[in-house]
Amino acid sequence: MRCQTVFSHELDETKAISEFRMKISNKHLAMLICYYTEEYCCDKLQHAFKTQFPGIPFHGSSSCQAIMTEHGFHPGPVVGVFAIFDSGLSNAYGTGISVEANLPQMVDHNVQQVLEMALCHANRQSEVPSLILLHSTPGNEEEIIQALDQYFGTLVPIIGGSAADNQIKGAWSLFTSQGTSRNGISLTVFFSSQSIYTGFSAGHIPTEVTGKATKVHGRELIEIDNLPAASVYKEWAKLHFKENETHNIIFDVATAYPLGRIAGHLYDHPYFILSHPIRETEQGGIELFSKIDEGDRLYLMRGCKEQLIRRAARVVNAAFWQKLEDSNKIGVINIFCAGSMIQIRQDIDAVLTQLADELNGKPFICPFTFGEQGRFIGGENGHGNLMISSAIFHSPHDA
């Protein structure tokens, strides 16, 4: 098994994928994973992949402003591919997509439909995959993960990210071998011949400031401790400003000071899942990129720039060393929050250098997403914001 990344700034979708066809060998080619910025049309990309790579499963999702590979940080317009070559007799990969609206009342039905489509595509009906790559449009990620867990009756590792655009205006999109969607669910089931291990981390630490979510509607946090949530959040965040420092409170500080909830404990130490405030609502609440329930204990989290720079490599390291040390790294899919990328964009070369060092130059691809899905260290799958989620492929040294 091996991996390869290619990218292009060519704006014509047909020409860009034709470039990839020239660079990617067909020998043992098993799966293509594509990330692209909003300047590209998902329908044209889907058609080009189907034409240039007939019979090869492919899965694409839009990324915010850029993508990253071991070759560098690539600002948009850009389209990139992570190619998986797998010659193992047991390997299989299958994709599925729901082209209907990503609505709460449709989630269970759509997840079942998409999963069965993917399993059928892989010719592995009724089997449990080793990994699911999930990309949906923003809105119902928690319910999607719950439906995935219920379908298999066991916790299949998930890695994923919510499709993104450049300015949170809904210009995101998805595609797979079966079709395209601008408001739906897409996934790939992996039956890889080699091992895949995952990591999922917030990279922020809790401050001493805490409160309870006392009124919530969907993804709008209306009240904290029976007070308007936006006012409470502003007061919390101001505690950490320097004197005379001014901010557009909700927008500017949310990536450095998100809201956290305890997701679980490891040896009595809590680990957290984050929610990213987007904007203040008309009734004084906060719109979020993830769901908070009434009664949840909220913590103001803190993430310094140095932590955000180091954590991508740290999550990859944790995923790799959680199992046998005596193995070869093959390649990595690394899901990186768009908000975090924007916050540290001037220092993104440091992130790239640390990832490249951690992987010894092996291929990786990194989209920038509006929500991240992954498997916590406690084994449960979850959806959060400002997170890092990684899947690392590796094999024994003698393979």
PDB file of C-alpha atoms in Angstrom, residues 89-268:
ATOM      1  CA  LEU A  89      -6.358  -9.009  -1.763  1.00  0.00           C
ATOM      2  CA  SER A  90      -8.669  -7.963   1.071  1.00  0.00           C
ATOM      3  CA  ASN A  91      -8.936  -4.259   0.212  1.00  0.00           C
ATOM      4  CA  ALA A  92     -12.170  -2.568  -0.820  1.00  0.00           C
ATOM      5  CA  TYR A  93     -13.375   1.037  -0.876  1.00  0.00           C
ATOM      6  CA  GLY A  94     -16.877   2.339  -1.518  1.00  0.00           C
ATOM      7  CA  THR A  95     -18.574   5.734  -1.576  1.00  0.00           C
ATOM      8  CA  GLY A  96     -22.107   6.963  -1.071  1.00  0.00           C
ATOM      9  CA  ILE A  97     -23.936  10.301  -1.159  1.00  0.00           C
ATOM     10  CA  SER A  98     -27.323  11.741  -0.337  1.00  0.00           C
ATOM     11  CA  VAL A  99     -28.316  14.402  -2.843  1.00  0.00           C
ATOM     12  CA  GLU A 100     -31.418  15.348  -0.825  1.00  0.00           C
ATOM     13  CA  ALA A 101     -31.485  18.153   1.725  1.00  0.00           C
ATOM     14  CA  ASN A 102     -29.492  17.603   4.902  1.00  0.00           C
ATOM     15  CA  LEU A 103     -32.561  18.021   7.154  1.00  0.00           C
ATOM     16  CA  PRO A 104     -32.954  16.776  10.755  1.00  0.00           C
ATOM     17  CA  GLN A 105     -36.020  14.679   9.951  1.00  0.00           C
ATOM     18  CA  MET A 106     -34.166  12.999   7.063  1.00  0.00           C
ATOM     19  CA  VAL A 107     -30.902  12.160   8.833  1.00  0.00           C
ATOM     20  CA  ASP A 108     -31.601   8.544   9.872  1.00  0.00           C
ATOM     21  CA  HIS A 109     -33.046   7.661   6.470  1.00  0.00           C
ATOM     22  CA  ASN A 110     -30.269   9.394   4.546  1.00  0.00           C
ATOM     23  CA  VAL A 111     -27.462   7.870   6.625  1.00  0.00           C
ATOM     24  CA  GLN A 112     -28.854   4.385   6.120  1.00  0.00           C
ATOM     25  CA  GLN A 113     -29.248   5.023   2.393  1.00  0.00           C
ATOM     26  CA  VAL A 114     -25.736   6.446   2.009  1.00  0.00           C
ATOM     27  CA  LEU A 115     -24.106   3.680   4.055  1.00  0.00           C
ATOM     28  CA  GLU A 116     -25.820   0.932   2.110  1.00  0.00           C
ATOM     29  CA  MET A 117     -24.838   2.647  -1.134  1.00  0.00           C
ATOM     30  CA  ALA A 118     -21.199   2.749  -0.018  1.00  0.00           C
ATOM     31  CA  LEU A 119     -21.138  -0.839   1.254  1.00  0.00           C
ATOM     32  CA  CYS A 120     -22.715  -2.031  -1.987  1.00  0.00           C
ATOM     33  CA  HIS A 121     -20.168   0.003  -3.969  1.00  0.00           C
ATOM     34  CA  ALA A 122     -17.393  -1.762  -2.034  1.00  0.00           C
ATOM     35  CA  ASN A 123     -19.189  -5.123  -2.435  1.00  0.00           C
ATOM     36  CA  ARG A 124     -19.067  -5.522   1.348  1.00  0.00           C
ATOM     37  CA  GLN A 125     -22.738  -5.538   2.277  1.00  0.00           C
ATOM     38  CA  SER A 126     -23.407  -6.268   5.975  1.00  0.00           C
ATOM     39  CA  GLU A 127     -19.701  -6.005   6.858  1.00  0.00           C
ATOM     40  CA  VAL A 128     -18.141  -3.502   9.281  1.00  0.00           C
ATOM     41  CA  PRO A 129     -15.497  -1.191   7.748  1.00  0.00           C
ATOM     42  CA  SER A 130     -12.209  -0.306   9.407  1.00  0.00           C
ATOM     43  CA  LEU A 131     -12.810   3.439   8.890  1.00  0.00           C
ATOM     44  CA  ILE A 132     -15.496   5.835   7.663  1.00  0.00           C
ATOM     45  CA  LEU A 133     -14.516   9.117   6.004  1.00  0.00           C
ATOM     46  CA  LEU A 134     -17.472  11.471   6.529  1.00  0.00           C
ATOM     47  CA  HIS A 135     -18.137  14.772   4.777  1.00  0.00           C
ATOM     48  CA  SER A 136     -21.503  16.481   5.130  1.00  0.00           C
ATOM     49  CA  THR A 137     -22.652  20.044   4.699  1.00  0.00           C
ATOM     50  CA  PRO A 138     -22.933  21.932   8.020  1.00  0.00           C
ATOM     51  CA  GLY A 139     -26.032  21.459  10.140  1.00  0.00           C
ATOM     52  CA  ASN A 140     -26.716  17.992  11.538  1.00  0.00           C
ATOM     53  CA  GLU A 141     -23.349  16.358  12.150  1.00  0.00           C
ATOM     54  CA  GLU A 142     -24.170  15.121  15.667  1.00  0.00           C
ATOM     55  CA  GLU A 143     -27.288  13.327  14.426  1.00  0.00           C
ATOM     56  CA  ILE A 144     -25.363  11.852  11.485  1.00  0.00           C
ATOM     57  CA  ILE A 145     -22.717  10.379  13.796  1.00  0.00           C
ATOM     58  CA  GLN A 146     -25.390   8.973  16.103  1.00  0.00           C
ATOM     59  CA  ALA A 147     -27.102   7.324  13.117  1.00  0.00           C
ATOM     60  CA  LEU A 148     -23.780   5.840  11.924  1.00  0.00           C
ATOM     61  CA  ASP A 149     -23.089   4.385  15.376  1.00  0.00           C
ATOM     62  CA  GLN A 150     -26.593   2.923  15.592  1.00  0.00           C
ATOM     63  CA  TYR A 151     -26.415   1.373  12.127  1.00  0.00           C
ATOM     64  CA  PHE A 152     -23.418  -0.817  12.937  1.00  0.00           C
ATOM     65  CA  GLY A 153     -24.152  -1.314  16.620  1.00  0.00           C
ATOM     66  CA  THR A 154     -20.461  -0.752  17.311  1.00  0.00           C
ATOM     67  CA  LEU A 155     -18.190   2.283  17.257  1.00  0.00           C
ATOM     68  CA  VAL A 156     -16.555   2.279  13.829  1.00  0.00           C
ATOM     69  CA  PRO A 157     -13.786   4.922  13.777  1.00  0.00           C
ATOM     70  CA  ILE A 158     -14.846   8.065  11.940  1.00  0.00           C
ATOM     71  CA  ILE A 159     -12.727  10.838  10.487  1.00  0.00           C
ATOM     72  CA  GLY A 160     -14.329  13.761   8.769  1.00  0.00           C
ATOM     73  CA  GLY A 161     -14.960  17.427   8.256  1.00  0.00           C
ATOM     74  CA  SER A 162     -17.937  19.560   7.328  1.00  0.00           C
ATOM     75  CA  ALA A 163     -17.748  20.989   3.812  1.00  0.00           C
ATOM     76  CA  ALA A 164     -16.601  24.613   3.834  1.00  0.00           C
ATOM     77  CA  ASP A 165     -16.545  27.713   1.668  1.00  0.00           C
ATOM     78  CA  ASN A 166     -14.452  30.865   1.847  1.00  0.00           C
ATOM     79  CA  GLN A 167     -16.764  33.224   3.757  1.00  0.00           C
ATOM     80  CA  ILE A 168     -19.528  31.141   5.450  1.00  0.00           C
ATOM     81  CA  LYS A 169     -22.036  31.961   2.690  1.00  0.00           C
ATOM     82  CA  GLY A 170     -23.143  28.417   1.876  1.00  0.00           C
ATOM     83  CA  ALA A 171     -20.984  27.984  -1.236  1.00  0.00           C
ATOM     84  CA  TRP A 172     -19.852  24.532  -0.063  1.00  0.00           C
ATOM     85  CA  SER A 173     -20.365  21.259  -1.933  1.00  0.00           C
ATOM     86  CA  LEU A 174     -19.736  17.492  -2.012  1.00  0.00           C
ATOM     87  CA  PHE A 175     -19.352  14.794  -4.630  1.00  0.00           C
ATOM     88  CA  THR A 176     -18.715  11.063  -4.903  1.00  0.00           C
ATOM     89  CA  SER A 177     -18.706   8.456  -7.636  1.00  0.00           C
ATOM     90  CA  GLN A 178     -22.530   8.474  -7.467  1.00  0.00           C
ATOM     91  CA  GLY A 179     -23.349  12.192  -7.656  1.00  0.00           C
ATOM     92  CA  THR A 180     -23.043  15.702  -6.200  1.00  0.00           C
ATOM     93  CA  SER A 181     -24.710  17.678  -3.416  1.00  0.00           C
ATOM     94  CA  ARG A 182     -24.704  21.171  -1.952  1.00  0.00           C
ATOM     95  CA  ASN A 183     -26.776  20.174   1.068  1.00  0.00           C
ATOM     96  CA  GLY A 184     -26.278  16.533   1.940  1.00  0.00           C
ATOM     97  CA  ILE A 185     -24.180  13.690   3.357  1.00  0.00           C
ATOM     98  CA  SER A 186     -21.288  11.808   1.739  1.00  0.00           C
ATOM     99  CA  LEU A 187     -18.951   9.114   3.005  1.00  0.00           C
ATOM    100  CA  THR A 188     -16.390   6.474   2.120  1.00  0.00           C
ATOM    101  CA  VAL A 189     -16.122   3.068   3.767  1.00  0.00           C
ATOM    102  CA  PHE A 190     -12.566   1.720   4.031  1.00  0.00           C
ATOM    103  CA  PHE A 191     -11.697  -1.969   4.008  1.00  0.00           C
ATOM    104  CA  SER A 192      -7.969  -1.350   3.807  1.00  0.00           C
ATOM    105  CA  SER A 193      -5.337  -4.079   3.533  1.00  0.00           C
ATOM    106  CA  GLN A 194      -3.175  -2.153   6.019  1.00  0.00           C
ATOM    107  CA  SER A 195      -3.862  -0.677   9.455  1.00  0.00           C
ATOM    108  CA  ILE A 196      -5.525   2.719   9.934  1.00  0.00           C
ATOM    109  CA  TYR A 197      -5.425   4.531  13.256  1.00  0.00           C
ATOM    110  CA  THR A 198      -7.041   7.816  14.167  1.00  0.00           C
ATOM    111  CA  GLY A 199      -6.524  10.817  16.436  1.00  0.00           C
ATOM    112  CA  PHE A 200      -8.932  13.583  17.492  1.00  0.00           C
ATOM    113  CA  SER A 201      -8.003  16.538  19.682  1.00  0.00           C
ATOM    114  CA  ALA A 202      -9.137  20.004  20.729  1.00  0.00           C
ATOM    115  CA  GLY A 203      -5.724  21.484  21.474  1.00  0.00           C
ATOM    116  CA  HIS A 204      -7.253  24.032  23.889  1.00  0.00           C
ATOM    117  CA  ILE A 205      -7.258  24.080  27.682  1.00  0.00           C
ATOM    118  CA  PRO A 206     -10.089  25.183  29.999  1.00  0.00           C
ATOM    119  CA  THR A 207      -9.919  28.514  31.815  1.00  0.00           C
ATOM    120  CA  GLU A 208     -11.366  29.044  35.278  1.00  0.00           C
ATOM    121  CA  VAL A 209     -14.513  30.598  33.733  1.00  0.00           C
ATOM    122  CA  THR A 210     -17.569  28.327  33.551  1.00  0.00           C
ATOM    123  CA  GLY A 211     -21.372  28.426  33.368  1.00  0.00           C
ATOM    124  CA  LYS A 212     -24.422  26.367  32.477  1.00  0.00           C
ATOM    125  CA  ALA A 213     -26.362  26.423  29.191  1.00  0.00           C
ATOM    126  CA  THR A 214     -29.855  27.324  30.439  1.00  0.00           C
ATOM    127  CA  LYS A 215     -31.657  27.998  27.133  1.00  0.00           C
ATOM    128  CA  VAL A 216     -30.857  26.483  23.739  1.00  0.00           C
ATOM    129  CA  HIS A 217     -32.622  26.196  20.395  1.00  0.00           C
ATOM    130  CA  GLY A 218     -30.914  23.997  17.816  1.00  0.00           C
ATOM    131  CA  ARG A 219     -27.440  25.424  17.322  1.00  0.00           C
ATOM    132  CA  GLU A 220     -28.303  28.725  18.952  1.00  0.00           C
ATOM    133  CA  LEU A 221     -27.104  29.113  22.538  1.00  0.00           C
ATOM    134  CA  ILE A 222     -29.627  31.629  23.910  1.00  0.00           C
ATOM    135  CA  GLU A 223     -28.780  31.846  27.609  1.00  0.00           C
ATOM    136  CA  ILE A 224     -25.882  31.015  29.938  1.00  0.00           C
ATOM    137  CA  ASP A 225     -26.813  31.005  33.616  1.00  0.00           C
ATOM    138  CA  ASN A 226     -30.204  32.551  32.644  1.00  0.00           C
ATOM    139  CA  LEU A 227     -28.505  35.571  31.048  1.00  0.00           C
ATOM    140  CA  PRO A 228     -28.155  36.447  27.324  1.00  0.00           C
ATOM    141  CA  ALA A 229     -25.408  34.170  26.023  1.00  0.00           C
ATOM    142  CA  ALA A 230     -23.700  36.761  23.821  1.00  0.00           C
ATOM    143  CA  SER A 231     -23.335  39.207  26.726  1.00  0.00           C
ATOM    144  CA  VAL A 232     -21.989  36.486  29.013  1.00  0.00           C
ATOM    145  CA  TYR A 233     -19.509  35.308  26.377  1.00  0.00           C
ATOM    146  CA  LYS A 234     -18.265  38.855  25.779  1.00  0.00           C
ATOM    147  CA  GLU A 235     -17.678  39.375  29.477  1.00  0.00           C
ATOM    148  CA  TRP A 236     -15.881  36.026  29.750  1.00  0.00           C
ATOM    149  CA  ALA A 237     -13.636  36.809  26.798  1.00  0.00           C
ATOM    150  CA  LYS A 238     -12.847  40.353  27.971  1.00  0.00           C
ATOM    151  CA  LEU A 239     -11.238  38.914  31.075  1.00  0.00           C
ATOM    152  CA  HIS A 240      -8.418  37.687  28.845  1.00  0.00           C
ATOM    153  CA  PHE A 241      -7.811  40.889  26.877  1.00  0.00           C
ATOM    154  CA  LYS A 242      -4.914  43.195  27.483  1.00  0.00           C
ATOM    155  CA  GLU A 243      -5.724  46.717  28.642  1.00  0.00           C
ATOM    156  CA  ASN A 244      -6.991  48.976  25.803  1.00  0.00           C
ATOM    157  CA  GLU A 245      -7.182  45.991  23.401  1.00  0.00           C
ATOM    158  CA  THR A 246     -10.294  46.170  21.203  1.00  0.00           C
ATOM    159  CA  HIS A 247     -12.026  43.334  19.380  1.00  0.00           C
ATOM    160  CA  ASN A 248     -15.160  42.457  17.490  1.00  0.00           C
ATOM    161  CA  ILE A 249     -15.834  40.058  20.342  1.00  0.00           C
ATOM    162  CA  ILE A 250     -17.703  37.195  18.685  1.00  0.00           C
ATOM    163  CA  PHE A 251     -15.748  37.017  15.444  1.00  0.00           C
ATOM    164  CA  ASP A 252     -12.192  37.848  16.414  1.00  0.00           C
ATOM    165  CA  VAL A 253     -11.741  35.864  19.609  1.00  0.00           C
ATOM    166  CA  ALA A 254     -13.829  32.751  18.959  1.00  0.00           C
ATOM    167  CA  THR A 255     -10.947  30.666  17.625  1.00  0.00           C
ATOM    168  CA  ALA A 256      -8.735  31.562  20.589  1.00  0.00           C
ATOM    169  CA  TYR A 257     -11.556  31.364  23.166  1.00  0.00           C
ATOM    170  CA  PRO A 258     -14.216  28.825  22.090  1.00  0.00           C
ATOM    171  CA  LEU A 259     -16.741  27.176  24.385  1.00  0.00           C
ATOM    172  CA  GLY A 260     -15.881  23.687  25.615  1.00  0.00           C
ATOM    173  CA  ARG A 261     -17.744  20.764  27.151  1.00  0.00           C
ATOM    174  CA  ILE A 262     -16.295  17.687  28.814  1.00  0.00           C
ATOM    175  CA  ALA A 263     -16.506  14.821  26.307  1.00  0.00           C
ATOM    176  CA  GLY A 264     -15.110  12.147  28.623  1.00  0.00           C
ATOM    177  CA  HIS A 265     -12.357  11.273  31.075  1.00  0.00           C
ATOM    178  CA  LEU A 266      -9.096   9.369  30.810  1.00  0.00           C
ATOM    179  CA  TYR A 267      -7.597   8.369  34.157  1.00  0.00           C
ATOM    180  CA  ASP A 268      -9.749  11.013  35.875  1.00  0.00           C
TER     181      ASP A 268
END
